mmCIF file of C-alpha atoms in Angstrom:
data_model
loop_
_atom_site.group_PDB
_atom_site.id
_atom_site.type_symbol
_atom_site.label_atom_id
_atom_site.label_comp_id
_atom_site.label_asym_id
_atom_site.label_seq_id
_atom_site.Cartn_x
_atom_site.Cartn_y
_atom_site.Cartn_z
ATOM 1 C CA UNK A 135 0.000 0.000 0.000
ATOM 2 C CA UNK A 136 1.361 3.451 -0.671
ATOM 3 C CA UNK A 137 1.795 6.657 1.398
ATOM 4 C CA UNK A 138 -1.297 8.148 -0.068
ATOM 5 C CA UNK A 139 -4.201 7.300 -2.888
ATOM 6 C CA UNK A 140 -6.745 10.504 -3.718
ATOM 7 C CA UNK A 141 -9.831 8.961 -6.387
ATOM 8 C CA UNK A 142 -11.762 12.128 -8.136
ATOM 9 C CA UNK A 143 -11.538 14.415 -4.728
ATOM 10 C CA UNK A 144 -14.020 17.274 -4.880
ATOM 11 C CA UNK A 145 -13.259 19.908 -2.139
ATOM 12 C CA UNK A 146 -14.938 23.128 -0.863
ATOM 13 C CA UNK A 147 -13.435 26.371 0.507
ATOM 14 C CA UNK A 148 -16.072 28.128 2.758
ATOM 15 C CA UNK A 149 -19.330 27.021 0.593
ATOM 16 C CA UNK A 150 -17.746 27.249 -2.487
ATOM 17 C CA UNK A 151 -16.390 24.112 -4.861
ATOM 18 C CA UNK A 152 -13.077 25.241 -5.521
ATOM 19 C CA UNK A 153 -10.675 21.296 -6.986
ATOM 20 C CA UNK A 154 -12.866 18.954 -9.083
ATOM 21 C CA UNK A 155 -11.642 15.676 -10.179
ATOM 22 C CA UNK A 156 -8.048 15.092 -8.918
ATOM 23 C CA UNK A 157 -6.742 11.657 -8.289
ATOM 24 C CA UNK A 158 -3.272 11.335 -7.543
ATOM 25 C CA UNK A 159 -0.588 9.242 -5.778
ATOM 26 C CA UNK A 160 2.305 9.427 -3.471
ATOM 27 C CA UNK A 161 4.751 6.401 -2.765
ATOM 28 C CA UNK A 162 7.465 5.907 0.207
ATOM 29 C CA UNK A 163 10.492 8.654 -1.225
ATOM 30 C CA UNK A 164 8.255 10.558 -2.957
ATOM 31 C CA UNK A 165 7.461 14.356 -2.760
ATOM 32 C CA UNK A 166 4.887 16.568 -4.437
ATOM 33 C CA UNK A 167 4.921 19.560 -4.978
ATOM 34 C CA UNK A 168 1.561 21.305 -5.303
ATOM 35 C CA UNK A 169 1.808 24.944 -7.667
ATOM 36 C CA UNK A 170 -0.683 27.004 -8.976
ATOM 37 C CA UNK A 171 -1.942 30.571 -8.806
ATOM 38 C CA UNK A 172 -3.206 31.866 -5.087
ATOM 39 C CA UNK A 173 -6.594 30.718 -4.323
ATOM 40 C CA UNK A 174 -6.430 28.012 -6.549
ATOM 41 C CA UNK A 175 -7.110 25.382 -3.915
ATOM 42 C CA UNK A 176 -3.909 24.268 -2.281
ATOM 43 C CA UNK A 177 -4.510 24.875 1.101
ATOM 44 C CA UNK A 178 -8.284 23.107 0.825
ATOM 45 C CA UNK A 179 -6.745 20.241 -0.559
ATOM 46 C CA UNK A 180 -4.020 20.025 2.666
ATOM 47 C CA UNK A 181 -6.780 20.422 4.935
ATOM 48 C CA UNK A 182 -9.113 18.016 3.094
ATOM 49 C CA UNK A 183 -6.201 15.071 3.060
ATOM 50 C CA UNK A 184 -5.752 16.095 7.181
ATOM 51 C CA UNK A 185 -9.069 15.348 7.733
ATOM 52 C CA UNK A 186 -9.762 19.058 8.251
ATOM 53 C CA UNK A 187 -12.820 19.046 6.437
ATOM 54 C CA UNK A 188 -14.790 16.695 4.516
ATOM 55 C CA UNK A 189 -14.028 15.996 1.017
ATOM 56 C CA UNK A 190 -17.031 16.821 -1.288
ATOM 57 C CA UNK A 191 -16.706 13.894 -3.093
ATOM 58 C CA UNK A 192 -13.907 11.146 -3.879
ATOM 59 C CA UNK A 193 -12.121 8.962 -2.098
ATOM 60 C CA UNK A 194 -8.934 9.245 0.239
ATOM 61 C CA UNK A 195 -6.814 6.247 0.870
ATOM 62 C CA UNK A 196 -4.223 5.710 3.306
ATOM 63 C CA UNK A 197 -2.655 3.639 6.658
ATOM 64 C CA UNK A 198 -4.418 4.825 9.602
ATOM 65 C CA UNK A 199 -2.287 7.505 11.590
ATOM 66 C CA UNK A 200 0.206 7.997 8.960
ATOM 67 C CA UNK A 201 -0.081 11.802 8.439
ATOM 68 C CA UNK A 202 1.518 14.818 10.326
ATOM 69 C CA UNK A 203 -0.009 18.218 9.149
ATOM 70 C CA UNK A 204 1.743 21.476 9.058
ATOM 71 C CA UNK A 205 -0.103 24.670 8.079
ATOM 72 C CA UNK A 206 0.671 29.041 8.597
ATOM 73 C CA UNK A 207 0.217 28.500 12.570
ATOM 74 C CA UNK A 208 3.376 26.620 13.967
ATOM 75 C CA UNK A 209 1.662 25.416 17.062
ATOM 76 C CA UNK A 210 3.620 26.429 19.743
ATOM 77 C CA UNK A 211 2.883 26.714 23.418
ATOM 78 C CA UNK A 212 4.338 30.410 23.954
ATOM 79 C CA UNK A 213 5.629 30.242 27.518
ATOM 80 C CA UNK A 214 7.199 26.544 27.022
ATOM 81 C CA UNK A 215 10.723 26.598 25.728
ATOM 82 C CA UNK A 216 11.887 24.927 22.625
ATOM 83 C CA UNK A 217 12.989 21.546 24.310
ATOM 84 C CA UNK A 218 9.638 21.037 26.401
ATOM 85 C CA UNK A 219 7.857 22.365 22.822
ATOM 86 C CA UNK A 220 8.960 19.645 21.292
ATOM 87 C CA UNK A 221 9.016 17.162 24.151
ATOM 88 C CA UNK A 222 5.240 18.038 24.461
ATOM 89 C CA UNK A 223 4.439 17.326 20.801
ATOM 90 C CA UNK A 224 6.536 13.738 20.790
ATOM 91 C CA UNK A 225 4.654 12.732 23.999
ATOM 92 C CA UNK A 226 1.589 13.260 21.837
ATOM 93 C CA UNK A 227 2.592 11.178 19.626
ATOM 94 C CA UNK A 228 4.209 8.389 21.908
ATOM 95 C CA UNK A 229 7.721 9.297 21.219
ATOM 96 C CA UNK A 230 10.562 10.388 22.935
ATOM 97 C CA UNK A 231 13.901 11.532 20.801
ATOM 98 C CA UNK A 232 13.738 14.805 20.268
ATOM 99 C CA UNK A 233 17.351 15.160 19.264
ATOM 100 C CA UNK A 234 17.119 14.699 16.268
ATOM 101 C CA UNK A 235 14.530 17.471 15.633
ATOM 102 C CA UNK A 236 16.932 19.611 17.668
ATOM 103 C CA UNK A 237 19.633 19.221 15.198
ATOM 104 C CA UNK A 238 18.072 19.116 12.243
ATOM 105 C CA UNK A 239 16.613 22.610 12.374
ATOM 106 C CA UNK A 240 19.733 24.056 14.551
ATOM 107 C CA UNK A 241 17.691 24.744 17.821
ATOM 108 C CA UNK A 242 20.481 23.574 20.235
ATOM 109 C CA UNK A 243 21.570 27.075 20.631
ATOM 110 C CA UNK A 244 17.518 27.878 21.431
ATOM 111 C CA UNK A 245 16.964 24.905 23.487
ATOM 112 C CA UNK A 246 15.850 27.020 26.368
ATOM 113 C CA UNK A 247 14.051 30.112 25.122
ATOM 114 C CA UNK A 248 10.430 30.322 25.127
ATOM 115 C CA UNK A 249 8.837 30.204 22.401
ATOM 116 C CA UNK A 250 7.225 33.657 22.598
ATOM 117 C CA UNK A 251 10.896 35.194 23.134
ATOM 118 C CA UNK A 252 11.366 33.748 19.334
ATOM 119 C CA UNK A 253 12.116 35.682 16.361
ATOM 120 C CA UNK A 254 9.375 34.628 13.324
ATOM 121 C CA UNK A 255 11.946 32.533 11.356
ATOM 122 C CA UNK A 256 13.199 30.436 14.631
ATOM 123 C CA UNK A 257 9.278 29.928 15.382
ATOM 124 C CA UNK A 258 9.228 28.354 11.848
ATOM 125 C CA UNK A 259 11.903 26.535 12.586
ATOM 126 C CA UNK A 260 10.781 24.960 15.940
ATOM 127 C CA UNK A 261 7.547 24.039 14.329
ATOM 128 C CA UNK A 262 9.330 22.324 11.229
ATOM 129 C CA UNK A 263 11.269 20.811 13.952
ATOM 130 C CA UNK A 264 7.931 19.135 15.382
ATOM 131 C CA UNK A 265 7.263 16.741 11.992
ATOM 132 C CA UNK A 266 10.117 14.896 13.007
ATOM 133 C CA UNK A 267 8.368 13.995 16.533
ATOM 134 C CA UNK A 268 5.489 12.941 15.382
ATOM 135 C CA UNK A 269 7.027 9.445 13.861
ATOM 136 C CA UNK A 270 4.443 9.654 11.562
ATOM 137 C CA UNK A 271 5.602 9.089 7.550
ATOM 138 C CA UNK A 272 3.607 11.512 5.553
ATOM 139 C CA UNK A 273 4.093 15.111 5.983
ATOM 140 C CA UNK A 274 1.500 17.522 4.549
ATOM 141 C CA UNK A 275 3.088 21.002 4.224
ATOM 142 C CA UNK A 276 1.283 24.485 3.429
ATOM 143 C CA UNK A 277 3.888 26.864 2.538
ATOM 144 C CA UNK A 278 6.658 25.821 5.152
ATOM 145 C CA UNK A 279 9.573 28.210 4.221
ATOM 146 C CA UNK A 280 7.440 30.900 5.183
ATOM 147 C CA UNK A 281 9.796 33.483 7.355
ATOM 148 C CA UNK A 282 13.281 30.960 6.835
ATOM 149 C CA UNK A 283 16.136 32.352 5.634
ATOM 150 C CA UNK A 284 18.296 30.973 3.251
ATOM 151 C CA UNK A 285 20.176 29.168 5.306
ATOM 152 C CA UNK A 286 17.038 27.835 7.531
ATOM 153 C CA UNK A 287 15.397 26.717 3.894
ATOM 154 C CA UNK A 288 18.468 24.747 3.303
ATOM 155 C CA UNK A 289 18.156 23.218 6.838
ATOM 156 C CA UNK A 290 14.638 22.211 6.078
ATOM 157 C CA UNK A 291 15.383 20.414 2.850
ATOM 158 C CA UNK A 292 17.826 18.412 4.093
ATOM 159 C CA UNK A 293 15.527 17.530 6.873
ATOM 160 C CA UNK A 294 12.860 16.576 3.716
ATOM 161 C CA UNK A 295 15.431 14.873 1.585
ATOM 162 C CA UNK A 296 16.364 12.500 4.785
ATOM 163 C CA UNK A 297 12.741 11.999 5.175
ATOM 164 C CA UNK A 298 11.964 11.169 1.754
ATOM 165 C CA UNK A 299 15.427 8.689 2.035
ATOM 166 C CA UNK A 300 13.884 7.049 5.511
ATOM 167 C CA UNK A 301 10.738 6.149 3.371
ATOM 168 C CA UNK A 302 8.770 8.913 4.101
ATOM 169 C CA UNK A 303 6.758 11.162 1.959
ATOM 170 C CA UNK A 304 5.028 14.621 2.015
ATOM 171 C CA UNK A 305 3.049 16.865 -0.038
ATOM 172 C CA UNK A 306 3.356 20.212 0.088
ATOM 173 C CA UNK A 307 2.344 23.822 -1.557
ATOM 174 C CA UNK A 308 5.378 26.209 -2.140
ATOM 175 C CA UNK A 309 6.000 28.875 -4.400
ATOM 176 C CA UNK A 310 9.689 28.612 -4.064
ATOM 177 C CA UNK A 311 12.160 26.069 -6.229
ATOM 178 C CA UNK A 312 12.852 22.690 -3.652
ATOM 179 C CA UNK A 313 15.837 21.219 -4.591
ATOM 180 C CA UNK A 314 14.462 17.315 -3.846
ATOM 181 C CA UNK A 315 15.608 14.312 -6.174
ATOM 182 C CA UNK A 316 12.595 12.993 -5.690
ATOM 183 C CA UNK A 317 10.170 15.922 -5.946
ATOM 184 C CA UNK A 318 6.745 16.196 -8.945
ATOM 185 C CA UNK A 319 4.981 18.482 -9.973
ATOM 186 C CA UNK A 320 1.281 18.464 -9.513
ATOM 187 C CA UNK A 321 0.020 21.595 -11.064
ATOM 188 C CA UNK A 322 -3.948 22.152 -9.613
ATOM 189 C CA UNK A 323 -4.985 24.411 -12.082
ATOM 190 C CA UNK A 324 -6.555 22.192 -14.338
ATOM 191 C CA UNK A 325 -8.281 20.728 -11.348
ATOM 192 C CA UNK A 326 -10.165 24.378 -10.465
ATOM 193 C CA UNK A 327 -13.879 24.137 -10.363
ATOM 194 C CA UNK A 328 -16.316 26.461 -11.682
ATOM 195 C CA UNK A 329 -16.335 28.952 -9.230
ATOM 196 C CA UNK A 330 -20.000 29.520 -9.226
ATOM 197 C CA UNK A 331 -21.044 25.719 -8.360
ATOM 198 C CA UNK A 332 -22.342 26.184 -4.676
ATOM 199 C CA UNK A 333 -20.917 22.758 -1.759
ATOM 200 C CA UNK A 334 -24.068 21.586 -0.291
ATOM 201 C CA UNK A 335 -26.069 24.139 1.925
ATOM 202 C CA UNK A 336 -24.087 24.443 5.348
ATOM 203 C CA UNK A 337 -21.444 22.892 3.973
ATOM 204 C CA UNK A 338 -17.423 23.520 5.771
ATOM 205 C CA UNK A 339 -19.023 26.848 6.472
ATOM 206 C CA UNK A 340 -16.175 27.240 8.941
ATOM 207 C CA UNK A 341 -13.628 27.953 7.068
ATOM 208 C CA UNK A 342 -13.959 30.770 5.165
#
């Protein structure tokens, strides 16, 4: 069984169908890249495939408990410091290494500053950091170089590429080049639905 099988997903943004009719397919190594214009339905289809909110249609296939989400908010307790950040988040997950996480995003030097005492590119960084902790093998991504320098970007790709080399997988939407072996393209603009076709009444009327 692979990473991750998506049969004719229909999504909704707020009321409105926005993708129509994507399948696709991710395998262990793999990466894809999502690309299009804004509002052309990449964060709707990261937060469908979390289990965010409910697909319109289609099907979603993969192992149970296999997916670690990361989206704009970093999800950081504020007055924790980095280390007890990240042990929270591996506890949550039933793990306990956070080394690795530590050095993979250079947060050794941070280890005991709170989170709230963190400059917007180290926040990234610590919440990067948390995918690693979560021990689970497909990462979904929405637009994680947001606030990295290039040096942090360059830490964050190696953490993918080692990923991707463990067996892992992720899907994610950037607008910047990632240097991966292994990356695709999945381009969603043919994908777009007619922006007048109304979800369901009610429907994922949260999320506007």
């Amino acid at each position: 069984m692979g990473l991750l099988t998506v049969s004719d997903l229909h999504c909704a943004r707020g009321g409105i169908a926005v993708l129509q009719g994507l399948s696709l397919t991710l395998e262990p190594g793999q990466a894809l890249v999502l690309r299009g214009p804004n509002g052309c339905g990449k964060t709707t289809l990261l937060r469908t495939l979390a289990g965010l909110q409910p697909p319109l249609s289609g099907t979603i296939t993969c192992p149970t408990d296999s997916m670690a989400y990361a989206a704009h908010a970093d999800g950081l307790k504020a007055t924790l410091s980095v280390v007890e950040n990240l042990t929270f988040w591996a506890s949550i997950f039933g793990q306990t290494d956070i080394e690795p996480a530590l050095v993979a995003m250079d947060l050794h030097s941070l280890a005991n500053r709170a989170a709230q005492n963190l400059s917007a590119g180290q926040k990234r960084r610590l919440g990067l950091a948390r995918l690693m902790v979560t021990g689970r093998p497909l990462w979904l991504l929405d637009e994680p170089t947001v606030s990295l320098d290039t040096h942090a970007c360059d830490l964050f790709v190696a953490m993918l590429a080692r990923h991707l080399e463990m067996g892992g997988g992720a899907l994610l939407a950037t607008h910047i080049p990632i240097d991966l072996a292994t990356a695709q393209l999945l381009d969603l603009t043919p994908y777009r639905a007619d922006p007048n076709t109304q979800a369901p009444d009610g429907f994922d009327e949260a999320f506007l």
